[in-house]
Short mmCIF file of C-alpha atoms and ligand atoms in Angstrom, two decimals:
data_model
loop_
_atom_site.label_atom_id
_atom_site.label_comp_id
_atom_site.label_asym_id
_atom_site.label_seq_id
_atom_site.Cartn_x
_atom_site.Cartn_y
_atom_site.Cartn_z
CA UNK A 336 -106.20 -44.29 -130.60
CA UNK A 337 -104.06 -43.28 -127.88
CA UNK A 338 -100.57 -43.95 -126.95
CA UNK A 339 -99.84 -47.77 -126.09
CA UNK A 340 -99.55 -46.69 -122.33
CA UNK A 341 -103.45 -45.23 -122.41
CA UNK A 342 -104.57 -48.21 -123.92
CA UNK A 343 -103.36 -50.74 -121.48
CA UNK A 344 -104.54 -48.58 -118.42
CA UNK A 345 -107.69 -48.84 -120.00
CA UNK A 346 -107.91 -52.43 -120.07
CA UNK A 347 -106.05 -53.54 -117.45
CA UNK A 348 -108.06 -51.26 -114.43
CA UNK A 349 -111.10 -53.45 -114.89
CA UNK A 350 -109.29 -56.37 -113.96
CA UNK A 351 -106.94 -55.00 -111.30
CA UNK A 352 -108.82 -52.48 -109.64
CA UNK A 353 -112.31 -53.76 -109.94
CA UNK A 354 -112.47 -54.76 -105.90
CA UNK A 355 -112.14 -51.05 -105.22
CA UNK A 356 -116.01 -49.92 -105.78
CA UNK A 357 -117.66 -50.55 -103.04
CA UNK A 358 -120.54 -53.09 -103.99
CA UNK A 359 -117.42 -55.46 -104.96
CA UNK A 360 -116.40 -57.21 -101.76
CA UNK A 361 -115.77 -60.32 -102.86
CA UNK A 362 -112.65 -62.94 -101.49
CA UNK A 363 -111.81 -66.47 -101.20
CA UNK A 364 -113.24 -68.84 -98.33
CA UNK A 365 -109.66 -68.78 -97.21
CA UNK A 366 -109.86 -65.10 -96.64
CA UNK A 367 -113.42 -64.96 -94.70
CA UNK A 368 -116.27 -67.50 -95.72
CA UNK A 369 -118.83 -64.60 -95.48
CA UNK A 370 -117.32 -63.47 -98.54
CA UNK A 371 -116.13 -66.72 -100.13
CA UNK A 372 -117.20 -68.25 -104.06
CA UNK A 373 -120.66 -69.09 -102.44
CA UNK A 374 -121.93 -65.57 -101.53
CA UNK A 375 -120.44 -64.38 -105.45
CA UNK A 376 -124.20 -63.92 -106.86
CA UNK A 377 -124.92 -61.76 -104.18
CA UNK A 378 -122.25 -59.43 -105.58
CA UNK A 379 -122.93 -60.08 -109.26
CA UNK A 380 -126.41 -61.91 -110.39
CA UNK A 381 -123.24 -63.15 -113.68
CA UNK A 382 -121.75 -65.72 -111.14
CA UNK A 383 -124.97 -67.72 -110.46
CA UNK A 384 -125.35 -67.72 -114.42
CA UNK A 385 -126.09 -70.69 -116.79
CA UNK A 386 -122.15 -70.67 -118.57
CA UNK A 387 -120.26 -70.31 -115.18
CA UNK A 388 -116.60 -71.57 -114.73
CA UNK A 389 -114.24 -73.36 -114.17
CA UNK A 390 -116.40 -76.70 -114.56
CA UNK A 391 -115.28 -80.50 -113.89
CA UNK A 392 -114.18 -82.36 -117.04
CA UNK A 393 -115.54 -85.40 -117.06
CA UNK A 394 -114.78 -87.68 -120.30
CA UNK A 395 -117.81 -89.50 -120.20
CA UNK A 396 -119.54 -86.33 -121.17
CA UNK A 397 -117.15 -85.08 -123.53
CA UNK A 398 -117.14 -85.10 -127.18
CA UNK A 399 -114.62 -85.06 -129.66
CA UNK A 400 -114.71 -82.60 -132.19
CA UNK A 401 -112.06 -83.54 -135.37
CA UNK A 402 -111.82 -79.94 -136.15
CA UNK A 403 -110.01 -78.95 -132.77
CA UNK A 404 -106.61 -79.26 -134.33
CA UNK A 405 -103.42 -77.33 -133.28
CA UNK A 406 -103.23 -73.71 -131.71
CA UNK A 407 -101.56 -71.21 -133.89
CA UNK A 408 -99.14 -69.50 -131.15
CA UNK A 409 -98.09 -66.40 -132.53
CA UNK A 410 -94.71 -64.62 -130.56
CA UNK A 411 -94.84 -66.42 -127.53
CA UNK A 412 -91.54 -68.23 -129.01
CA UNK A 413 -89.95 -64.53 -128.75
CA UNK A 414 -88.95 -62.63 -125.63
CA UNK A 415 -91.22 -59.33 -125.48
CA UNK A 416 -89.25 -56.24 -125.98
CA UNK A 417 -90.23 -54.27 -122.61
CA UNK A 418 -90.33 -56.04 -119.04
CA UNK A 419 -93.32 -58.34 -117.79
CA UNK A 420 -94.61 -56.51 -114.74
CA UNK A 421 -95.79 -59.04 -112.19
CA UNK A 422 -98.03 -57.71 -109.45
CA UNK A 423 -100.22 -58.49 -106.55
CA UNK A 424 -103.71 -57.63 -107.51
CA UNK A 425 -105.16 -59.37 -103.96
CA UNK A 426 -106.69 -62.08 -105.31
CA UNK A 427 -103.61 -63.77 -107.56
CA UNK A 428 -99.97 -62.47 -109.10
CA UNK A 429 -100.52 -61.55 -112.54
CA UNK A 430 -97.88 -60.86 -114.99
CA UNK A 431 -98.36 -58.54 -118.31
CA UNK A 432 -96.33 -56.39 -120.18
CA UNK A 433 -95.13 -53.66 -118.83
CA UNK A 434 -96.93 -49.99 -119.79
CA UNK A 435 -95.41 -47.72 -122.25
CA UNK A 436 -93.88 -50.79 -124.04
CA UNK A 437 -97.01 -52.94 -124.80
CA UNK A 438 -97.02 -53.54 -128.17
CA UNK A 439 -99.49 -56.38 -129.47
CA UNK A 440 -96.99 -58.93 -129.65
CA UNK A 441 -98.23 -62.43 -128.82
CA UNK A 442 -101.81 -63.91 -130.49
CA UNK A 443 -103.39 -67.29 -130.83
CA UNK A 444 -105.71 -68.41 -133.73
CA UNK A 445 -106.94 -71.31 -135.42
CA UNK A 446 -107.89 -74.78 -133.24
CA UNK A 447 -111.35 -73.79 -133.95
CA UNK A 448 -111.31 -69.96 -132.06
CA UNK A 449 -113.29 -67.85 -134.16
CA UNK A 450 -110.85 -64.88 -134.36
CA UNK A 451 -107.54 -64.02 -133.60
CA UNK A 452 -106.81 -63.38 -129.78
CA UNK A 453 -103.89 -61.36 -128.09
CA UNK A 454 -102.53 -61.96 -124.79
CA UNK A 455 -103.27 -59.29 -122.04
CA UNK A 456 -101.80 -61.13 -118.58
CA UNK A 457 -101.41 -64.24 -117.01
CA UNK A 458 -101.65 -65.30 -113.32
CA UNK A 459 -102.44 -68.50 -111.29
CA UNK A 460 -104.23 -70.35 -109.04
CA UNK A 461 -103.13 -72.32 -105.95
CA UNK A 462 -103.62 -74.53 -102.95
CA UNK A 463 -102.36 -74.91 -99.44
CA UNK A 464 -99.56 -77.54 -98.11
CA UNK A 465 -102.03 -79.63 -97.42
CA UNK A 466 -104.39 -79.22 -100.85
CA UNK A 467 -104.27 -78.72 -104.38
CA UNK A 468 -105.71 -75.30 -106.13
CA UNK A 469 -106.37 -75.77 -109.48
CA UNK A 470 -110.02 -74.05 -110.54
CA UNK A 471 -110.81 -76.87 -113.21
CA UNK A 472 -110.89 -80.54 -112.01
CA UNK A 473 -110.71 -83.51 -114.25
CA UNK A 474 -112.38 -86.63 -113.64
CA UNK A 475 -113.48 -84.81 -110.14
CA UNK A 476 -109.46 -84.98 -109.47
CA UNK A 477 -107.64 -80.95 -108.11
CA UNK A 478 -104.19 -80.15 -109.37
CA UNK A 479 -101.44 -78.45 -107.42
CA UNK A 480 -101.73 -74.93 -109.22
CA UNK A 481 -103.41 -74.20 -112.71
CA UNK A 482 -101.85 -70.64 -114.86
CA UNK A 483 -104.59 -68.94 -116.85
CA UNK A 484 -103.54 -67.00 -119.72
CA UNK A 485 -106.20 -64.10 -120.72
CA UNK A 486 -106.57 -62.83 -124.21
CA UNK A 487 -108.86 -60.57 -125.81
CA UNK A 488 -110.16 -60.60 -129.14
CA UNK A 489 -108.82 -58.51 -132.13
CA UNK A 490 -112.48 -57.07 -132.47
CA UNK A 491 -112.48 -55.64 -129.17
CA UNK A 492 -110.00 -52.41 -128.15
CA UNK A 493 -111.35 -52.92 -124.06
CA UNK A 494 -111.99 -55.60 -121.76
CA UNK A 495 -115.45 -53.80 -121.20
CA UNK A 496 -116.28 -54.26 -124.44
CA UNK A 497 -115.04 -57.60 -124.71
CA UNK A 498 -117.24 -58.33 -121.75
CA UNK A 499 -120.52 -58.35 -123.62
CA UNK A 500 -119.69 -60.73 -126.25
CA UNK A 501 -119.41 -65.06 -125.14
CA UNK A 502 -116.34 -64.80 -127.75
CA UNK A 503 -114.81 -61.75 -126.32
CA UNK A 504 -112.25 -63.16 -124.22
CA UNK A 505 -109.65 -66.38 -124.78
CA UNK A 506 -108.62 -68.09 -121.79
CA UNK A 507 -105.55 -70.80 -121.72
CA UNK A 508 -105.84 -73.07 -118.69
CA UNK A 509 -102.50 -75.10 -118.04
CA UNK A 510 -102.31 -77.68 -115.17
CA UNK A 511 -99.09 -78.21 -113.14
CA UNK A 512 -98.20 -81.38 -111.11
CA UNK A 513 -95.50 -82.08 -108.81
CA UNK A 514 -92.25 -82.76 -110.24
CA UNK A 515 -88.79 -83.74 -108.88
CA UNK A 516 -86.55 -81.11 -109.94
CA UNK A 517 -87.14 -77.80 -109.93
CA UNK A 518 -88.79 -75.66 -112.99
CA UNK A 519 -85.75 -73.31 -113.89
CA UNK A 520 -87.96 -71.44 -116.50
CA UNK A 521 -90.24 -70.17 -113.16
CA UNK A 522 -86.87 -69.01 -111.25
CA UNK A 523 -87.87 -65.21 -112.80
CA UNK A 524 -91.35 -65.09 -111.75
CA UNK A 525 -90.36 -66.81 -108.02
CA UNK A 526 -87.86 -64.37 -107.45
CA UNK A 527 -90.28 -61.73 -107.95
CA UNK A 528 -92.67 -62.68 -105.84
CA UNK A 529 -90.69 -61.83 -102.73
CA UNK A 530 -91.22 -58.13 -104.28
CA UNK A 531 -95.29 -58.43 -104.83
CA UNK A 532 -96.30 -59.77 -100.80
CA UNK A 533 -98.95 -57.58 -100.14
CA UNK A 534 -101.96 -56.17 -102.49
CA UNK A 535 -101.01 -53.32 -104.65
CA UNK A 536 -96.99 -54.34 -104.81
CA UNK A 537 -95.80 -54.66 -108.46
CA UNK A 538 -92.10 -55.00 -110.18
CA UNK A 539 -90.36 -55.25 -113.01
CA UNK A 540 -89.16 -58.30 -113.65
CA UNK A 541 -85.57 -59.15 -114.99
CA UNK A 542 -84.18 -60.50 -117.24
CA UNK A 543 -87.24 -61.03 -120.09
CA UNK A 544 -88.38 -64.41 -121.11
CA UNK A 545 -90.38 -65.72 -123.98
CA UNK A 546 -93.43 -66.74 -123.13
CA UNK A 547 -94.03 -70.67 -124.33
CA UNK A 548 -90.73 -71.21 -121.80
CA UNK A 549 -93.57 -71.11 -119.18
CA UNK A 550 -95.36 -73.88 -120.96
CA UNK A 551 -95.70 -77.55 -122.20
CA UNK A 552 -93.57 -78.41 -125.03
CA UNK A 553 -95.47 -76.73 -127.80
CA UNK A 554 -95.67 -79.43 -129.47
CA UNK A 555 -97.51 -81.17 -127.21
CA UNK A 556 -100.45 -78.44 -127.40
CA UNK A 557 -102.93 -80.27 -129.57
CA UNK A 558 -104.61 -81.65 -126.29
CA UNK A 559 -107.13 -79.63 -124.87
CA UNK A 560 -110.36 -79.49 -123.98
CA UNK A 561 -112.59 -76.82 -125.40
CA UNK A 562 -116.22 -74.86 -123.51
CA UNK A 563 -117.98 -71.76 -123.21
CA UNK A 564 -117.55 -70.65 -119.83
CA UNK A 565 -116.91 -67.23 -117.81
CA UNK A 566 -114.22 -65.59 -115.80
CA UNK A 567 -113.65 -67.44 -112.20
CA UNK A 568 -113.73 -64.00 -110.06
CA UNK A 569 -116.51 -61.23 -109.88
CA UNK A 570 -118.57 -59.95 -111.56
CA UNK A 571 -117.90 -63.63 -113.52
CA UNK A 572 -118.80 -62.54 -117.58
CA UNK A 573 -119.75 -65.14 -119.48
CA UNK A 574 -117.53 -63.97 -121.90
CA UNK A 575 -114.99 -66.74 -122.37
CA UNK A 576 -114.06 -69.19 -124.58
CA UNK A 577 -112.15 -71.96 -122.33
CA UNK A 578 -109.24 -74.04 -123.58
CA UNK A 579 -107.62 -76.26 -120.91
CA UNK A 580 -104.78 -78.41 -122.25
CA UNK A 581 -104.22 -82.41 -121.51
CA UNK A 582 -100.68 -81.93 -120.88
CA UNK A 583 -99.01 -80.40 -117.47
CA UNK A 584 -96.33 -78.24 -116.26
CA UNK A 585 -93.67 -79.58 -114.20
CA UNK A 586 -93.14 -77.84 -110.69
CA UNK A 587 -90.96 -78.48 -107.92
CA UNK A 588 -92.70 -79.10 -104.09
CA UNK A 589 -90.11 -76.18 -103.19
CA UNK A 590 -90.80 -74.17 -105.66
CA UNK A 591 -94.97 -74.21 -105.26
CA UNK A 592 -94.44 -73.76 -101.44
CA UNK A 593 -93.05 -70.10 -102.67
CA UNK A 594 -96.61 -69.29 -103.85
CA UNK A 595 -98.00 -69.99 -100.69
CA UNK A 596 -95.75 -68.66 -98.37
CA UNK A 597 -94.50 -65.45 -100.25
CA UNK A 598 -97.17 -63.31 -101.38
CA UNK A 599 -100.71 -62.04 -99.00
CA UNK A 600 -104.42 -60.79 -99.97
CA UNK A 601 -104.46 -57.78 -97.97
CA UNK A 602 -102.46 -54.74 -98.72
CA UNK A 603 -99.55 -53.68 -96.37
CA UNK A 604 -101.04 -52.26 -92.96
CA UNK A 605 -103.78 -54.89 -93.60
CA UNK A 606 -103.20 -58.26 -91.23
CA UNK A 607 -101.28 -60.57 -93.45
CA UNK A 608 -103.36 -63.80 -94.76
CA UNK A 609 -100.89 -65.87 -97.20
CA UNK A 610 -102.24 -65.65 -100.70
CA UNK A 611 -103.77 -69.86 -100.41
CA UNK A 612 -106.80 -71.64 -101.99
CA UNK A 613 -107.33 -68.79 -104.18
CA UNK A 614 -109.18 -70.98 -106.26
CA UNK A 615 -113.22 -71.09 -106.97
CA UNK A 616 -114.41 -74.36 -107.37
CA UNK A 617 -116.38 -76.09 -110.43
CA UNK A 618 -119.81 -74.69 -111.38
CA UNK A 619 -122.96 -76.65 -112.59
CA UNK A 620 -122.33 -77.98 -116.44
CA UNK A 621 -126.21 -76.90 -116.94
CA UNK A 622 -126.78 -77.54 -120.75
CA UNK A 623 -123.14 -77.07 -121.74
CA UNK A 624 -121.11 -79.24 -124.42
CA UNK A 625 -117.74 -80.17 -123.65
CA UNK A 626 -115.76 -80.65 -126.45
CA UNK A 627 -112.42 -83.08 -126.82
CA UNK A 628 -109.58 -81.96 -129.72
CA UNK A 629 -108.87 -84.31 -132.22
CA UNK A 630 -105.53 -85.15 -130.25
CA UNK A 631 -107.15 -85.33 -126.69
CA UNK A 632 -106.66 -88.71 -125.33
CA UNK A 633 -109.41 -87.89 -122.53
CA UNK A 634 -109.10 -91.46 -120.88
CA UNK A 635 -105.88 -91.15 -119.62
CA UNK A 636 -106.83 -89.97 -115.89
CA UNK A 637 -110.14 -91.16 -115.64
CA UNK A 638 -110.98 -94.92 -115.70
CA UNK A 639 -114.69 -94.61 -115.05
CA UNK A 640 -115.24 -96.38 -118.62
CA UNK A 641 -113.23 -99.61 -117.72
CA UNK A 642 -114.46 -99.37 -114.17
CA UNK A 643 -117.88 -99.61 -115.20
CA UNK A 644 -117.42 -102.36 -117.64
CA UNK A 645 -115.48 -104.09 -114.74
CA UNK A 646 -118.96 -103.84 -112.80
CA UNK A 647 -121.47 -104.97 -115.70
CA UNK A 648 -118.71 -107.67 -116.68
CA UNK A 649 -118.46 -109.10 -112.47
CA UNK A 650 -122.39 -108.67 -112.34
CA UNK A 651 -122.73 -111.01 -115.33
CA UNK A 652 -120.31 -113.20 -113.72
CA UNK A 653 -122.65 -113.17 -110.53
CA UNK A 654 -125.63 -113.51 -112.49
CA UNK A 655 -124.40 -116.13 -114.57
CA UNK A 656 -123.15 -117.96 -110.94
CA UNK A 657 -126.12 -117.58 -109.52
CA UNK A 658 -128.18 -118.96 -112.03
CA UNK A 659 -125.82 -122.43 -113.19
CA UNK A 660 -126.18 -122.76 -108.81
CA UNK A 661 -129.96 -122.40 -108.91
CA UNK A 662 -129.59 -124.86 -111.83
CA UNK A 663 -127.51 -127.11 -110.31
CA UNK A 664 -128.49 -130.27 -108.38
C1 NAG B 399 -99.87 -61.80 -134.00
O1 NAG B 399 -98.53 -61.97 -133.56
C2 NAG B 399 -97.58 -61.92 -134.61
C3 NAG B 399 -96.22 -62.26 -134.01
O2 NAG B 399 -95.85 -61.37 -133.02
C4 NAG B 399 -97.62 -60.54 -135.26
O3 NAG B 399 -96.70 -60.49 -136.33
C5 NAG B 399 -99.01 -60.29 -135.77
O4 NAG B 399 -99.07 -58.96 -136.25
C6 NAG B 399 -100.01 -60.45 -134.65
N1 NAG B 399 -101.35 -60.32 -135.20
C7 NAG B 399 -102.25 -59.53 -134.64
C8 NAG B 399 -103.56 -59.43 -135.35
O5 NAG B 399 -102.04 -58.89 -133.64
C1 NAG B 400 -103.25 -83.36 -105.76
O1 NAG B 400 -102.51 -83.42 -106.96
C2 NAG B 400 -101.64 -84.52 -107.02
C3 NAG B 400 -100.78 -84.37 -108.25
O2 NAG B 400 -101.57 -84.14 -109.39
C4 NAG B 400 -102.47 -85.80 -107.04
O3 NAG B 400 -101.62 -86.92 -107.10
C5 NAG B 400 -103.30 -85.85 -105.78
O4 NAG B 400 -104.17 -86.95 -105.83
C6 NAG B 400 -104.14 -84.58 -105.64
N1 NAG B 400 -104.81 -84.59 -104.36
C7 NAG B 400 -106.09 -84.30 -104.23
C8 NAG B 400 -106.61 -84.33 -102.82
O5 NAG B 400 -106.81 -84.05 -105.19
C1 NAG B 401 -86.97 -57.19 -104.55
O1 NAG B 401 -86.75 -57.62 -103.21
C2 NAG B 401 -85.39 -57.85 -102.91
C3 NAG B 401 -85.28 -58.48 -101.51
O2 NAG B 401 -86.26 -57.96 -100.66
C4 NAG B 401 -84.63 -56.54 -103.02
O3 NAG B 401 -83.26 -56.74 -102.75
C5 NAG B 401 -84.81 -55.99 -104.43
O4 NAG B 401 -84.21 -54.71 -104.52
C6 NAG B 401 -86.28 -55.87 -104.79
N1 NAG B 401 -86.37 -55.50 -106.19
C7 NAG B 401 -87.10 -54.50 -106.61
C8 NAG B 401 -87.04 -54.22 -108.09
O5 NAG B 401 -87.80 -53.82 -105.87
C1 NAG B 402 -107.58 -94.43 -124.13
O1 NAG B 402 -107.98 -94.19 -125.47
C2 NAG B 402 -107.01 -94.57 -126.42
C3 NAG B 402 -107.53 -94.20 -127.78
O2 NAG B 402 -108.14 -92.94 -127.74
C4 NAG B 402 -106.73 -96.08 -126.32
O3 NAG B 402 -105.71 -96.43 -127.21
C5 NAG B 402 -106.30 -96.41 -124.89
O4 NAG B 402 -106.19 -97.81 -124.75
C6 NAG B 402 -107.33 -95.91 -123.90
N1 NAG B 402 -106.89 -96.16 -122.53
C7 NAG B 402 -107.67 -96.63 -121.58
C8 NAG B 402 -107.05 -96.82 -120.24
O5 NAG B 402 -108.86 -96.85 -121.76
ZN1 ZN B 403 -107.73 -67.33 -113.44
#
């Protein structure tokens, strides 16, 4: 194998620099609806596929699955050794570790994932100021901003390899909603983006930070939802096992506002669009299963069950009205 540094070139270029071959035009409706999530097939035949994401969780088609216990989080309690590098890769920020210092650090396992799965990056998805930008929906319902955290399997040494396989890749999907006070464990990563505005921009970031800070009380991660489902940009492999927890991440209005108003798509020289909506929106279940952890409490945003009850309970009423009246004298 070769030295750390060659390794993550390898497997980060796919992701990064993909948009550079020239079939690859691809963008967000926010950029230029000629090129938005609806024209996607048209660059890859993968994005109009059968096991597309994200998807809408809706609980009335979930099921729970007992053996979706815990995540095994392995290192993300422990500040890496080298730098995260965040960068602008014109479609998101994305944070990993920083090249010559990459050592295979932080894994998840167990919670029913058939293999052990190390974290390559992270980056997120967001709105506008005047609508939310998460990529999954629950209950048909957008969050503010949604963080993705991409792992590959231990079986695979490449993201291209990974590719070919529906258990290649690990994603973590983390809501955020609208809080108060401001997040101080995002203070790194917003400072930085004032250093990654336009397409291509990276840095260093300073000081280090462990990677759970980012998160949910760990604790709290038993709640997730579990499908099979695909990467959200082109060329959209169907190469991902989904896990998209319950619980959210606090945010300040301030402090998502930075998102939106800091960093662009194009690259400098380029006319500068601010980085919005960079979100695609759900795709068809088709013959999917959805599953539910054994902690999930799946109800808690979506009364559909009670409201339907409501309406079979108020048409018996009705019914039952209409008939002692027809009965009546
Ligand atoms: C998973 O992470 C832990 C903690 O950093 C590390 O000790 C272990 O070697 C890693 N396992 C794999 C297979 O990378
Ligand atoms: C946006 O997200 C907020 C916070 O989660 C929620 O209250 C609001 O209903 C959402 N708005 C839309 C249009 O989905
Ligand atoms: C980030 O940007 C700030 C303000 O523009 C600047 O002072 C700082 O030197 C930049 N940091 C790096 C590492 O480029
Ligand atoms: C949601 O489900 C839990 C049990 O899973 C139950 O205790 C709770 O009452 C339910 N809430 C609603 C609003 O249906
Ligand atoms: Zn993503």
């Amino acid at each position: 194998m070769e030295t750390p540094g060659y390794f993550l070139t390898l497997i980060t270029f796919p992701l990064i620099l993909r948009q550079a071959s020239a079939t690859d035009k691809w963008c967000y409706d926010s950029q230029d609806i000629n090129c938005g999530p609806a024209h996607w097939k048209d660059v890859n035949h993968n994005c109009g596929g059968e096991n597309q994401s994200p998807i809408n969780f809706d609980w009335t088609r979930m099921r729970r699955d007992q053996n979706l216990g815990g995540i095994t989080f392995q290192g993300y309690d422990r500040a890496p050794p080298g730098m995260w590098r965040l960068m602008n890769n014109g479609h998101s920020v994305l944070v990993q570790l920083e090249g010559e210092t990459v050592i295979w650090n932080m894994n998840i396992s167990g919670g029913g994932l058939p293999n052990i799965f190390q974290v390559l990056q992270f980056h997120f998805h967001w709105g506008s100021p005047t609508s939310n930008g998460s990529e999954h929906t629950v209950g048909g319902n957008q969050y503010p901003m949604e963080l993705h955290i991409v792992h590959l399997s231990v079986k695979y040494q490449s993201i291209a390899d990974a590719m070919k396989d529906p258990s290649g890749l690990a994603v973590l999907g983390f809501f955020f909603t609208i809080a108060e006070a401001d997040n101080p464990n995002y203070n790194t990563i917003l400072a930085g983006l004032k250093n990654v505005s336009s397409e291509g921009n990276f840095v260093d970031l300073e000081p280090t930070f462990r990677l759970d800070s980012l998160l949910p009380s760990t604790n709290k991660l038993t709640r997730y939802y579990r499908y099979q489902g695909s990467l959200t940009t082109p060329d959209c492999e169907e190469a991902v096992i989904w896990t998209v927890f319950e619980d959210t991440i606090p945010i300040s209005c301030a402090q998502l506002k930075v998102f939106m108003d800091t960093v662009h798509f194009g690259a400098i020289g380029e006319t500068p669009v601010k980085m919005r909506n960079n979100f695609r929106p759900p795709q068809p279940l088709k013959n999917r299963k959805v599953y539910a952890s054994k902690d999930a409490i799946i109800n808690h945003s979506a009364p559909v069950h009670v409201d339907w009850l409501t309406l079979v309970f108020l048409l018996l009423l009705g019914h039952i009205g209409a008939l002692r009246v027809r009965s009546g004298p």
